[in-house]
Each structure stands twice: as C-alpha cells, then as structure tokens.
mmCIF file of C-alpha atoms and ligand atoms in Angstrom:
data_model
loop_
_atom_site.group_PDB
_atom_site.id
_atom_site.type_symbol
_atom_site.label_atom_id
_atom_site.label_comp_id
_atom_site.label_asym_id
_atom_site.label_seq_id
_atom_site.Cartn_x
_atom_site.Cartn_y
_atom_site.Cartn_z
ATOM 1 C CA MET B 8 -5.715 15.444 23.524
ATOM 2 C CA THR B 9 -6.918 13.262 21.041
ATOM 3 C CA HIS B 10 -6.879 9.293 21.732
ATOM 4 C CA HIS B 11 -6.595 6.646 18.958
ATOM 5 C CA SER B 12 -7.484 2.880 19.105
ATOM 6 C CA LEU B 13 -5.376 1.065 16.769
ATOM 7 C CA ALA B 14 -5.605 -2.792 15.900
ATOM 8 C CA LEU B 15 -2.386 -4.187 14.992
ATOM 9 C CA ILE B 16 -1.838 -7.256 12.840
ATOM 10 C CA PRO B 17 1.934 -7.771 12.606
ATOM 11 C CA GLY B 18 1.436 -11.141 10.608
ATOM 12 C CA ASP B 19 4.383 -13.183 9.639
ATOM 13 C CA GLY B 20 8.070 -13.108 9.192
ATOM 14 C CA ILE B 21 9.508 -9.570 8.906
ATOM 15 C CA GLY B 22 5.873 -8.243 9.437
ATOM 16 C CA VAL B 23 6.579 -8.672 13.174
ATOM 17 C CA ASP B 24 9.938 -7.013 13.466
ATOM 18 C CA VAL B 25 8.531 -3.876 11.457
ATOM 19 C CA THR B 26 5.207 -3.492 13.053
ATOM 20 C CA HIS B 27 7.625 -3.830 16.674
ATOM 21 C CA ALA B 28 9.487 -0.749 15.036
ATOM 22 C CA ALA B 29 6.751 1.248 13.807
ATOM 23 C CA ILE B 30 4.815 1.316 17.268
ATOM 24 C CA GLU B 31 8.187 1.949 19.165
ATOM 25 C CA VAL B 32 8.020 5.076 16.735
ATOM 26 C CA LEU B 33 4.675 5.729 17.458
ATOM 27 C CA ALA B 34 5.172 6.083 21.198
ATOM 28 C CA ALA B 35 7.899 8.280 20.581
ATOM 29 C CA VAL B 36 6.055 10.844 18.524
ATOM 30 C CA ALA B 37 2.886 10.592 20.637
ATOM 31 C CA LYS B 38 4.254 12.474 23.201
ATOM 32 C CA GLY B 39 3.047 16.041 24.158
ATOM 33 C CA ARG B 40 0.588 15.152 21.016
ATOM 34 C CA PHE B 41 -1.977 12.517 21.530
ATOM 35 C CA THR B 42 -2.682 9.255 23.341
ATOM 36 C CA PHE B 43 -3.282 5.888 21.974
ATOM 37 C CA GLU B 44 -3.782 2.190 22.739
ATOM 38 C CA THR B 45 -2.959 -0.661 20.594
ATOM 39 C CA LYS B 46 -4.796 -4.476 20.487
ATOM 40 C CA THR B 47 -2.383 -7.039 18.889
ATOM 41 C CA PHE B 48 -4.198 -9.649 16.610
ATOM 42 C CA PRO B 49 -2.226 -12.848 16.203
ATOM 43 C CA TRP B 50 -3.584 -13.759 12.610
ATOM 44 C CA SER B 51 -1.115 -14.793 10.195
ATOM 45 C CA CYS B 52 -0.324 -18.128 8.514
ATOM 46 C CA GLU B 53 0.941 -19.666 12.120
ATOM 47 C CA TYR B 54 -2.642 -18.909 13.342
ATOM 48 C CA TYR B 55 -4.294 -20.506 9.896
ATOM 49 C CA THR B 56 -1.917 -23.702 11.148
ATOM 50 C CA GLU B 57 -3.426 -23.842 14.404
ATOM 51 C CA THR B 58 -7.193 -22.740 13.570
ATOM 52 C CA GLY B 59 -7.747 -23.454 9.755
ATOM 53 C CA ARG B 60 -8.496 -19.823 9.198
ATOM 54 C CA MET B 61 -6.487 -16.451 8.710
ATOM 55 C CA MET B 62 -8.790 -14.471 10.850
ATOM 56 C CA PRO B 63 -11.879 -15.725 12.824
ATOM 57 C CA GLU B 64 -15.169 -15.735 11.548
ATOM 58 C CA ASP B 65 -16.009 -12.373 13.107
ATOM 59 C CA GLY B 66 -12.440 -11.006 12.383
ATOM 60 C CA ILE B 67 -13.954 -8.027 10.312
ATOM 61 C CA ASP B 68 -16.661 -7.134 12.770
ATOM 62 C CA THR B 69 -14.014 -7.044 15.530
ATOM 63 C CA LEU B 70 -11.583 -4.603 13.487
ATOM 64 C CA ARG B 71 -14.783 -2.295 12.598
ATOM 65 C CA GLY B 72 -14.628 -0.590 16.035
ATOM 66 C CA PHE B 73 -11.017 0.856 15.664
ATOM 67 C CA ASP B 74 -9.632 4.227 14.463
ATOM 68 C CA ALA B 75 -7.255 2.365 12.035
ATOM 69 C CA ILE B 76 -5.635 -0.805 11.342
ATOM 70 C CA TYR B 77 -1.670 -1.295 11.177
ATOM 71 C CA LEU B 78 -0.556 -4.292 9.341
ATOM 72 C CA GLY B 79 3.197 -5.757 8.929
ATOM 73 C CA ALA B 80 2.787 -8.525 6.605
ATOM 74 C CA VAL B 81 1.151 -11.711 5.623
ATOM 75 C CA GLY B 82 2.354 -14.989 4.004
ATOM 76 C CA TRP B 83 4.591 -18.023 4.738
ATOM 77 C CA PRO B 84 4.313 -19.850 1.481
ATOM 78 C CA ASP B 85 6.341 -22.911 3.067
ATOM 79 C CA THR B 86 3.260 -23.979 5.235
ATOM 80 C CA VAL B 87 0.277 -21.972 3.764
ATOM 81 C CA PRO B 88 -0.258 -21.179 -0.056
ATOM 82 C CA ASP B 89 0.056 -17.320 -0.825
ATOM 83 C CA SER B 90 -3.568 -17.417 -2.441
ATOM 84 C CA VAL B 91 -4.861 -18.821 0.905
ATOM 85 C CA SER B 92 -2.982 -16.349 3.067
ATOM 86 C CA LEU B 93 -4.170 -13.604 0.806
ATOM 87 C CA HIS B 94 -7.700 -14.096 0.184
ATOM 88 C CA GLY B 95 -7.796 -15.106 3.839
ATOM 89 C CA LEU B 96 -7.147 -11.579 5.593
ATOM 90 C CA LEU B 97 -5.505 -8.871 3.366
ATOM 91 C CA LEU B 98 -8.439 -9.106 0.661
ATOM 92 C CA PRO B 99 -11.148 -9.313 2.659
ATOM 93 C CA ILE B 100 -10.312 -6.330 5.108
ATOM 94 C CA ARG B 101 -9.748 -4.176 2.112
ATOM 95 C CA LYS B 102 -12.994 -4.896 0.487
ATOM 96 C CA ALA B 103 -15.192 -5.119 3.413
ATOM 97 C CA PHE B 104 -14.059 -1.693 4.784
ATOM 98 C CA ASN B 105 -14.054 -0.226 1.005
ATOM 99 C CA GLN B 106 -10.413 0.836 1.293
ATOM 100 C CA TYR B 107 -10.590 1.294 -2.261
ATOM 101 C CA ALA B 108 -7.744 3.777 -2.777
ATOM 102 C CA ASN B 109 -4.131 2.256 -2.193
ATOM 103 C CA ILE B 110 -1.831 5.074 -1.934
ATOM 104 C CA ARG B 111 1.706 4.522 -2.338
ATOM 105 C CA PRO B 112 4.619 7.154 -2.420
ATOM 106 C CA HIS B 113 7.653 6.903 -4.364
ATOM 107 C CA ARG B 114 10.624 9.343 -4.108
ATOM 108 C CA LEU B 115 14.232 8.702 -2.952
ATOM 109 C CA LEU B 116 15.074 9.707 0.621
ATOM 110 C CA GLU B 117 17.916 11.970 1.378
ATOM 111 C CA GLY B 118 21.134 9.942 1.163
ATOM 112 C CA VAL B 119 19.181 6.871 -0.631
ATOM 113 C CA GLU B 120 20.908 5.920 -3.919
ATOM 114 C CA GLY B 121 18.433 4.275 -6.293
ATOM 115 C CA PRO B 122 19.556 2.235 -9.356
ATOM 116 C CA LEU B 123 18.519 5.192 -11.697
ATOM 117 C CA LYS B 124 20.696 8.193 -12.633
ATOM 118 C CA ALA B 125 17.307 10.385 -12.067
ATOM 119 C CA ASP B 126 17.140 10.952 -8.429
ATOM 120 C CA GLY B 127 14.293 14.131 -8.644
ATOM 121 C CA PHE B 128 11.160 12.249 -8.753
ATOM 122 C CA ASP B 129 8.372 12.085 -6.629
ATOM 123 C CA ILE B 130 5.471 9.836 -7.797
ATOM 124 C CA LEU B 131 2.052 9.338 -5.873
ATOM 125 C CA CYS B 132 0.760 5.955 -7.183
ATOM 126 C CA ILE B 133 -2.723 5.412 -6.494
ATOM 127 C CA ARG B 134 -4.271 2.248 -6.775
ATOM 128 C CA GLU B 135 -7.583 0.621 -7.225
ATOM 129 C CA ASN B 136 -7.961 -1.639 -4.252
ATOM 130 C CA THR B 137 -11.299 -3.575 -4.158
ATOM 131 C CA GLU B 138 -12.192 -4.838 -8.020
ATOM 132 C CA GLY B 139 -10.814 -4.940 -11.092
ATOM 133 C CA GLU B 140 -8.461 -7.761 -11.858
ATOM 134 C CA TYR B 141 -8.614 -9.096 -8.460
ATOM 135 C CA SER B 142 -12.123 -9.098 -7.820
ATOM 136 C CA GLY B 143 -12.085 -13.016 -7.060
ATOM 137 C CA ALA B 144 -14.706 -13.606 -9.753
ATOM 138 C CA GLY B 145 -13.999 -16.706 -11.540
ATOM 139 C CA GLY B 146 -13.594 -20.409 -10.981
ATOM 140 C CA ARG B 147 -12.051 -23.559 -12.268
ATOM 141 C CA VAL B 148 -13.678 -26.684 -14.062
ATOM 142 C CA HIS B 149 -12.490 -30.139 -15.060
ATOM 143 C CA GLU B 150 -9.637 -30.032 -12.583
ATOM 144 C CA GLY B 151 -6.775 -32.173 -13.167
ATOM 145 C CA LYS B 152 -8.005 -33.384 -16.706
ATOM 146 C CA ASP B 153 -6.831 -32.487 -20.431
ATOM 147 C CA ASN B 154 -9.669 -30.188 -20.527
ATOM 148 C CA GLU B 155 -9.016 -28.152 -17.545
ATOM 149 C CA VAL B 156 -10.426 -24.754 -17.686
ATOM 150 C CA ALA B 157 -9.480 -21.915 -15.771
ATOM 151 C CA VAL B 158 -11.241 -18.630 -15.826
ATOM 152 C CA GLU B 159 -10.556 -15.377 -13.743
ATOM 153 C CA THR B 160 -12.784 -12.266 -14.518
ATOM 154 C CA SER B 161 -11.856 -8.963 -14.315
ATOM 155 C CA VAL B 162 -14.548 -6.498 -12.631
ATOM 156 C CA PHE B 163 -14.781 -2.837 -13.421
ATOM 157 C CA THR B 164 -17.758 -0.986 -12.166
ATOM 158 C CA ARG B 165 -18.393 2.499 -12.806
ATOM 159 C CA ALA B 166 -18.779 3.272 -9.283
ATOM 160 C CA GLY B 167 -15.348 1.775 -8.617
ATOM 161 C CA VAL B 168 -13.638 3.217 -11.608
ATOM 162 C CA GLU B 169 -15.094 6.883 -11.137
ATOM 163 C CA ARG B 170 -14.283 6.884 -7.158
ATOM 164 C CA ILE B 171 -10.581 6.039 -7.655
ATOM 165 C CA LEU B 172 -10.057 8.355 -10.590
ATOM 166 C CA ARG B 173 -11.762 11.130 -8.786
ATOM 167 C CA PHE B 174 -9.745 10.390 -5.607
ATOM 168 C CA GLY B 175 -6.627 10.539 -7.939
ATOM 169 C CA PHE B 176 -7.695 13.917 -9.402
ATOM 170 C CA GLU B 177 -8.237 15.460 -5.995
ATOM 171 C CA GLN B 178 -4.688 14.364 -5.121
ATOM 172 C CA ALA B 179 -3.370 15.728 -8.084
ATOM 173 C CA ARG B 180 -5.212 19.001 -7.510
ATOM 174 C CA ASN B 181 -2.884 19.331 -4.363
ATOM 175 C CA ARG B 182 0.065 18.529 -5.711
ATOM 176 C CA ARG B 183 1.804 19.317 -9.125
ATOM 177 C CA LYS B 184 -1.524 19.044 -10.838
ATOM 178 C CA HIS B 185 -0.752 16.139 -13.512
ATOM 179 C CA LEU B 186 -2.302 12.691 -13.448
ATOM 180 C CA THR B 187 -1.258 9.682 -15.405
ATOM 181 C CA SER B 188 -4.064 7.217 -16.283
ATOM 182 C CA VAL B 189 -2.766 4.072 -16.722
ATOM 183 C CA THR B 190 -4.500 1.134 -19.023
ATOM 184 C CA LYS B 191 -4.068 -1.154 -21.453
ATOM 185 C CA SER B 192 -7.031 -0.185 -23.783
ATOM 186 C CA ASN B 193 -5.474 -0.998 -27.062
ATOM 187 C CA ALA B 194 -5.790 -4.718 -26.059
ATOM 188 C CA GLN B 195 -8.437 -4.861 -23.284
ATOM 189 C CA LYS B 196 -11.215 -3.298 -25.383
ATOM 190 C CA TYR B 197 -13.977 -3.210 -22.886
ATOM 191 C CA SER B 198 -12.811 -2.669 -19.387
ATOM 192 C CA MET B 199 -9.836 -0.532 -20.144
ATOM 193 C CA VAL B 200 -11.601 1.455 -22.848
ATOM 194 C CA PHE B 201 -14.278 2.226 -20.124
ATOM 195 C CA TRP B 202 -11.554 3.416 -17.753
ATOM 196 C CA ASP B 203 -10.445 5.721 -20.209
ATOM 197 C CA GLU B 204 -13.883 7.051 -20.968
ATOM 198 C CA VAL B 205 -14.509 7.640 -17.007
ATOM 199 C CA THR B 206 -10.962 9.436 -17.207
ATOM 200 C CA LYS B 207 -12.112 11.775 -19.906
ATOM 201 C CA GLU B 208 -15.641 12.395 -18.443
ATOM 202 C CA LEU B 209 -14.027 13.429 -14.821
ATOM 203 C CA ALA B 210 -11.097 15.649 -16.297
ATOM 204 C CA ALA B 211 -14.040 17.837 -17.653
ATOM 205 C CA GLU B 212 -14.495 18.372 -13.796
ATOM 206 C CA TYR B 213 -10.731 19.362 -12.907
ATOM 207 C CA PRO B 214 -9.564 21.580 -15.508
ATOM 208 C CA GLU B 215 -6.544 22.722 -13.501
ATOM 209 C CA VAL B 216 -5.266 18.862 -13.799
ATOM 210 C CA THR B 217 -3.292 17.875 -17.014
ATOM 211 C CA VAL B 218 -3.925 14.442 -18.062
ATOM 212 C CA SER B 219 -2.050 11.860 -19.785
ATOM 213 C CA HIS B 220 -3.019 8.358 -20.526
ATOM 214 C CA MET B 221 -0.708 5.666 -20.816
ATOM 215 C CA HIS B 222 -0.602 1.930 -21.563
ATOM 216 C CA ILE B 223 0.824 -0.286 -18.816
ATOM 217 C CA ASP B 224 3.969 -1.217 -20.973
ATOM 218 C CA ALA B 225 5.012 2.625 -21.867
ATOM 219 C CA MET B 226 4.308 3.030 -18.156
ATOM 220 C CA ALA B 227 6.887 0.706 -17.046
ATOM 221 C CA ALA B 228 9.495 2.064 -19.511
ATOM 222 C CA LYS B 229 8.808 5.938 -18.386
ATOM 223 C CA MET B 230 9.012 4.887 -14.594
ATOM 224 C CA VAL B 231 12.883 4.095 -15.617
ATOM 225 C CA MET B 232 13.519 6.348 -18.371
ATOM 226 C CA ALA B 233 11.694 9.702 -17.137
ATOM 227 C CA PRO B 234 10.181 9.237 -13.684
ATOM 228 C CA GLN B 235 10.562 12.888 -13.019
ATOM 229 C CA ASP B 236 7.937 13.651 -15.557
ATOM 230 C CA LEU B 237 5.225 11.691 -13.171
ATOM 231 C CA ASP B 238 3.077 13.068 -10.561
ATOM 232 C CA VAL B 239 -0.155 11.082 -9.655
ATOM 233 C CA VAL B 240 -0.322 7.908 -11.121
ATOM 234 C CA VAL B 241 -3.629 6.235 -11.038
ATOM 235 C CA ALA B 242 -4.035 2.452 -12.158
ATOM 236 C CA SER B 243 -6.160 -0.825 -11.841
ATOM 237 C CA ASN B 244 -5.427 -3.337 -8.688
ATOM 238 C CA LEU B 245 -2.994 -5.303 -10.816
ATOM 239 C CA PHE B 246 -1.138 -2.896 -13.128
ATOM 240 C CA GLY B 247 -1.144 -0.688 -9.552
ATOM 241 C CA ASP B 248 0.305 -3.795 -7.912
ATOM 242 C CA ILE B 249 3.410 -4.351 -10.348
ATOM 243 C CA LEU B 250 3.969 -0.925 -10.990
ATOM 244 C CA THR B 251 4.349 -0.270 -7.364
ATOM 245 C CA ASP B 252 7.055 -2.696 -7.020
ATOM 246 C CA LEU B 253 8.843 -0.869 -10.132
ATOM 247 C CA GLY B 254 8.550 2.551 -7.740
ATOM 248 C CA ALA B 255 9.715 0.545 -4.752
ATOM 249 C CA ALA B 256 12.817 -0.400 -6.998
ATOM 250 C CA ILE B 257 13.225 2.900 -8.113
ATOM 251 C CA GLN B 258 13.193 4.618 -4.875
ATOM 252 C CA GLY B 259 16.047 1.982 -3.496
ATOM 253 C CA GLY B 260 14.156 -1.074 -2.671
ATOM 254 C CA LEU B 261 10.973 -2.677 -0.982
ATOM 255 C CA GLY B 262 12.597 -1.484 2.548
ATOM 256 C CA PHE B 263 11.373 2.003 1.821
ATOM 257 C CA ALA B 264 7.760 1.420 0.270
ATOM 258 C CA ALA B 265 4.862 2.713 2.190
ATOM 259 C CA SER B 266 1.466 1.856 1.466
ATOM 260 C CA ALA B 267 -1.924 3.048 2.897
ATOM 261 C CA ASN B 268 -5.230 1.434 2.111
ATOM 262 C CA ILE B 269 -7.920 4.270 2.606
ATOM 263 C CA ASN B 270 -11.629 4.490 2.788
ATOM 264 C CA PRO B 271 -11.839 8.090 1.963
ATOM 265 C CA ASP B 272 -15.386 8.046 3.416
ATOM 266 C CA ARG B 273 -14.142 7.068 6.731
ATOM 267 C CA SER B 274 -17.433 4.592 7.172
ATOM 268 C CA ALA B 275 -14.655 1.960 8.431
ATOM 269 C CA PRO B 276 -11.173 2.032 9.409
ATOM 270 C CA SER B 277 -8.100 2.325 6.796
ATOM 271 C CA MET B 278 -5.335 0.140 7.035
ATOM 272 C CA PHE B 279 -1.608 1.291 6.673
ATOM 273 C CA GLU B 280 1.002 -1.391 5.860
ATOM 274 C CA PRO B 281 4.636 -1.769 4.078
ATOM 275 C CA VAL B 282 4.110 -2.634 0.368
ATOM 276 C CA HIS B 283 6.748 -5.664 1.281
ATOM 277 C CA GLY B 284 5.946 -9.186 2.162
ATOM 278 C CA SER B 285 7.178 -11.143 5.005
ATOM 279 C CA ALA B 286 10.260 -11.837 3.354
ATOM 280 C CA PRO B 287 11.232 -15.605 4.913
ATOM 281 C CA ASP B 288 14.652 -15.113 3.596
ATOM 282 C CA ILE B 289 15.594 -12.694 6.109
ATOM 283 C CA ALA B 290 12.896 -13.121 8.707
ATOM 284 C CA GLY B 291 14.466 -13.630 12.450
ATOM 285 C CA LYS B 292 18.018 -11.981 11.146
ATOM 286 C CA ASN B 293 16.980 -8.266 12.741
ATOM 287 C CA ILE B 294 18.030 -6.994 9.060
ATOM 288 C CA ALA B 295 14.934 -5.946 7.868
ATOM 289 C CA ASN B 296 14.539 -2.395 6.960
ATOM 290 C CA PRO B 297 11.682 -0.941 8.979
ATOM 291 C CA ILE B 298 11.583 2.206 7.308
ATOM 292 C CA ALA B 299 8.902 1.188 4.714
ATOM 293 C CA ALA B 300 6.888 0.179 8.040
ATOM 294 C CA ILE B 301 7.781 3.573 9.581
ATOM 295 C CA TRP B 302 6.748 5.542 6.555
ATOM 296 C CA SER B 303 3.368 3.796 6.662
ATOM 297 C CA LEU B 304 2.849 4.882 10.234
ATOM 298 C CA ALA B 305 3.517 8.391 9.127
ATOM 299 C CA GLN B 306 0.768 7.936 6.500
ATOM 300 C CA MET B 307 -1.822 6.569 9.414
ATOM 301 C CA LEU B 308 -1.095 9.753 11.495
ATOM 302 C CA GLU B 309 -2.019 11.854 8.562
ATOM 303 C CA HIS B 310 -5.115 9.840 8.147
ATOM 304 C CA LEU B 311 -5.973 10.173 11.675
ATOM 305 C CA GLY B 312 -5.674 13.955 11.596
ATOM 306 C CA GLU B 313 -2.287 14.287 13.324
ATOM 307 C CA ALA B 314 -0.559 15.922 10.411
ATOM 308 C CA ASP B 315 2.373 17.374 12.866
ATOM 309 C CA ALA B 316 3.061 14.111 13.773
ATOM 310 C CA ALA B 317 3.176 12.592 10.464
ATOM 311 C CA GLU B 318 5.311 15.219 9.410
ATOM 312 C CA ALA B 319 7.777 14.812 12.300
ATOM 313 C CA VAL B 320 7.988 11.160 11.484
ATOM 314 C CA LEU B 321 9.011 11.693 7.931
ATOM 315 C CA SER B 322 11.747 14.521 8.924
ATOM 316 C CA ALA B 323 13.165 11.907 11.414
ATOM 317 C CA ILE B 324 13.401 9.107 8.817
ATOM 318 C CA GLU B 325 15.144 11.294 6.194
ATOM 319 C CA ALA B 326 17.445 12.573 9.060
ATOM 320 C CA ALA B 327 18.403 9.038 9.488
ATOM 321 C CA THR B 328 18.967 7.984 5.994
ATOM 322 C CA ALA B 329 20.657 11.759 5.618
ATOM 323 C CA LYS B 330 23.276 10.201 7.682
ATOM 324 C CA GLY B 331 23.648 7.044 5.894
ATOM 325 C CA ILE B 332 21.644 4.934 8.153
ATOM 326 C CA GLY B 333 19.465 2.104 6.516
ATOM 327 C CA ILE B 334 20.173 3.240 3.074
ATOM 328 C CA ARG B 335 21.347 -0.317 1.811
ATOM 329 C CA PRO B 336 20.289 -3.602 2.576
ATOM 330 C CA GLY B 337 21.662 -5.264 5.505
ATOM 331 C CA LEU B 338 24.156 -1.947 6.530
ATOM 332 C CA ASN B 339 22.118 -1.585 9.908
ATOM 333 C CA SER B 340 20.215 -3.824 12.051
ATOM 334 C CA THR B 341 16.441 -3.054 12.484
ATOM 335 C CA GLU B 342 16.930 -2.029 16.048
ATOM 336 C CA ASP B 343 19.443 0.474 14.703
ATOM 337 C CA ILE B 344 17.698 2.146 12.216
ATOM 338 C CA THR B 345 14.739 2.602 14.564
ATOM 339 C CA ALA B 346 16.666 3.694 17.101
ATOM 340 C CA ALA B 347 18.119 6.004 14.691
ATOM 341 C CA VAL B 348 14.476 7.317 13.715
ATOM 342 C CA ILE B 349 13.389 7.838 17.246
ATOM 343 C CA ALA B 350 16.820 10.070 18.457
ATOM 344 C CA ALA B 351 15.861 12.093 15.091
ATOM 345 C CA LEU B 352 12.398 12.615 16.774
ATOM 346 C CA GLU B 353 13.418 13.157 20.074
ATOM 347 C CA ALA B 354 16.524 15.675 19.015
HETATM 348 P P1 NAD M 412 8.804 -9.812 -0.053
HETATM 349 O O1 NAD M 412 8.487 -8.461 -0.170
HETATM 350 O O2 NAD M 412 8.582 -10.636 1.229
HETATM 351 O O3 NAD M 412 10.639 -10.151 -0.488
HETATM 352 C C1 NAD M 412 11.009 -9.843 -1.690
HETATM 353 C C2 NAD M 412 12.530 -9.737 -1.585
HETATM 354 O O4 NAD M 412 12.774 -8.269 -0.804
HETATM 355 C C3 NAD M 412 13.420 -10.500 -0.504
HETATM 356 O O5 NAD M 412 14.492 -10.864 -1.208
HETATM 357 C C4 NAD M 412 13.082 -9.745 0.961
HETATM 358 O O6 NAD M 412 14.384 -10.137 1.605
HETATM 359 C C5 NAD M 412 13.713 -8.529 0.225
HETATM 360 N N1 NAD M 412 12.728 -7.343 1.327
HETATM 361 C C6 NAD M 412 11.407 -7.029 1.592
HETATM 362 N N2 NAD M 412 11.237 -6.345 2.388
HETATM 363 C C7 NAD M 412 12.464 -5.871 2.900
HETATM 364 C C8 NAD M 412 12.719 -4.846 4.007
HETATM 365 N N3 NAD M 412 11.970 -4.511 4.682
HETATM 366 N N4 NAD M 412 14.110 -4.686 4.099
HETATM 367 C C9 NAD M 412 15.141 -5.440 3.500
HETATM 368 N N5 NAD M 412 14.837 -6.588 2.626
HETATM 369 C C10 NAD M 412 13.438 -6.683 2.264
HETATM 370 O O7 NAD M 412 8.342 -10.755 -1.382
HETATM 371 P P2 NAD M 412 7.971 -12.358 -1.271
HETATM 372 O O8 NAD M 412 9.178 -12.825 -1.165
HETATM 373 O O9 NAD M 412 7.785 -12.097 -2.849
HETATM 374 O O10 NAD M 412 6.892 -12.582 -0.534
HETATM 375 C C11 NAD M 412 7.163 -13.204 0.818
HETATM 376 C C12 NAD M 412 5.822 -13.558 1.513
HETATM 377 O O11 NAD M 412 5.008 -12.342 1.656
HETATM 378 C C13 NAD M 412 4.966 -14.276 0.401
HETATM 379 O O12 NAD M 412 4.022 -15.336 1.255
HETATM 380 C C14 NAD M 412 3.827 -13.247 -0.391
HETATM 381 O O13 NAD M 412 2.534 -13.824 -0.538
HETATM 382 C C15 NAD M 412 3.796 -12.380 0.956
HETATM 383 N N6 NAD M 412 3.569 -10.665 0.752
HETATM 384 C C16 NAD M 412 2.597 -10.197 1.489
HETATM 385 C C17 NAD M 412 2.177 -8.891 1.296
HETATM 386 C C18 NAD M 412 1.323 -8.122 2.440
HETATM 387 O O14 NAD M 412 1.563 -8.611 3.249
HETATM 388 N N7 NAD M 412 1.204 -7.043 2.294
HETATM 389 C C19 NAD M 412 3.060 -8.511 0.267
HETATM 390 C C20 NAD M 412 3.986 -8.926 -0.639
HETATM 391 C C21 NAD M 412 4.141 -10.374 -0.359
#
C-alpha cells in the first residue's frame, strides 16, 4: 500500500474544527486503500502571540519533506492584523513551494440550493497564486504625514503568466474544452494586455480548446447571469481571489468552496485548504460546515494519486447533501455532517 506523510496546519477558529473533520474522513477512506501519517503544526495567530512569528524560521524547510500540506484556515484579526497572518504563513508557503495553480471548483452539490435560478453549472476556476497583484512588491513613505504615499506593484512575468495559462489549457482539454481568460486589459494596458497576448499565443497550441477573453467586471456579471456557459476560468491572483468568493456564493456559500494550491511539477509539496477563513463569528460553536474542507481533502487525494479514494469522498459528500444534511448554514452540527459523510463512505 502507498504511504502518505501529511503536514497539518489547522490554524485558527473553525480551521481547527474542519481540519479535524477532514482527517476523520481521511482515516475512514484510507481503510484498505493506503496508509498515512500526520504531523500537526500549531502555527496560527495564537502561535504568533506567543512567539512573534506565524511559523518558525525553518518552517518552510520543515514542510518540504511532506507529501502534502493540509491547512484549515488562518486569521484572528482581533489579536493579529490579517496582513501579518496572511504574509507570515499562507503566502510564503504558496510562493516557496511554487504552488502557482490555485484550483477552485464551483458547482452545486445535489440537494444544495444556491441563490441563482441556474443550477447546471460546473466551473473550474484557476487562480494564479504566486505573483500578480499579491507579489508583495511595494512600500510606504512619509508615513502618517500629509504627503504619505503607498505603492503596491503588480508583477506579471512571462514565466508566471505562461505556466498558469498552460495549466488552464491542460485542464480545459480534459473537461468541456472551453477556457475563459479574465483580465481588465481595457484599463490596465501593460500587465493585462500582456496576459491577453500570452493567452493568444498559447491558444494556437490547443486548437481543440475554444477561448473567450472577458474583463473582470463583465465576468462577475456572467457568473451570476449565465454560469452554465463557463468551463475553465483562468485569472490573476487578485481577480481569481474575488471571483472564487463569488463562485462560492453561487454554489451555496463558503461552506462548500474547496481549494487546492498545486505545484504541478511536484518539486515541492502542494497545499489543500477550504476557501473560507477562520470565521471568528462562529468559531467554537460546532456549526462550521466541514464540506468545503472535506472536498479539499478529496482534491488532495486526487493529487496524491488516490483517484479512487477522491471519488469515494466526493460521492459520500454528495450522498450526505442529497439527504439534506449540511445544505444550509446552521442546519446540522460540524460533527453530524462529518458523521454523515463517513457513514456514506462506509455504506
Ligand atoms: P470567513 O471565510 O472566515 O467568513 C466569512 C463568513 O462566512 C462568516 O460569516 C462565516 O461565519 C461564514 N463561513 C465561513 N466558512 C464557513 C463554514 N465552513 N461554515 C459556515 N459558515 C462559514 O472570512 P472573513 O470573516 O473575512 O475572515 C475571517 C478571518 O479568516 C480573517 O482573519 C481572514 O484574514 C481569514 N481568512 C483566512 C483564509 C485562509 O486561511 N485561507 C481565507 C479567508 C480569510
């Protein structure tokens, strides 16, 4: 049997609850299929309060030896500014391990009612994850003075843009063969025009894939008005970040939105996490929906070569929601939803 070694970073708030849920499901699906071991790291805002760091100096080196990283959610704005928690843990991991493809599926699970009339959509959103608007390049001068200046520079490299678009084309080729590239090239005349040009260059290599170019504002409207027309969507770091919260909304809420941070060349571990954050408003109440986290677990299994287990987890999630379990916020407890998924797995 294949053995997988996994690093767990439950993080803050509901991140801890949903990680626990995902690992319970992992234990159930592993039976007879594969073996695994986990090592849990307490890196979180609480850890920051105690140590002054979100993770130790050698945190990246420590994680490098694992087959995959599973993360709950990080952030506790009452004690640590979000800019510190994000830039101290999540973003460094994504960048250090070249997890440049952030994959987020958006479709309605059986039994789940979204806010739209449309229900037959199945979108795979691919967000660039290491550069663009979140490159971290910038600075502030004359802080606190009348002439204060803040500059934040978007960084788009040929290598970075080409590889994320190529990843998108490969995904589209294996799905419904349509790719939508999202930019704002009417207003951003350097980076986004460049992105459009690279899209056109690559399109020539994938004649079986049809390509649409859309501006982010029109794309936001389309995801509400006609999401069923979309297949693979590729967007920059910022645009992908925003669009995937919209994607989460149309699929019933953040409790259903899964996410994988993939290093496609497998030179370093990939990281799997739900789209949602630590949800301080419901932390400790046992009402967080673990489905997004369990779906992210399925993405991890797929990446680890356990396609059969991944499929089993997805079917079990859908068997639970088809029975009406976990389909609305607060309807069932985190534990009950997890138990229903495990029962469906073991049925
Ligand atoms: P959030 O995703 O934590 O919560 C937004 C809303 O959705 C809240 O009302 C919350 O109760 C609800 N919600 C989220 N997940 C849910 C679930 N599984 N089940 C039921 N309801 C759910 O976003 P936020 O409030 O903007 O951020 C809270 C903290 O999380 C911040 O510190 C933020 O920086 C952080 N954050 C972390 C990540 C991450 O670790 N990947 C992602 C987003 C936000």
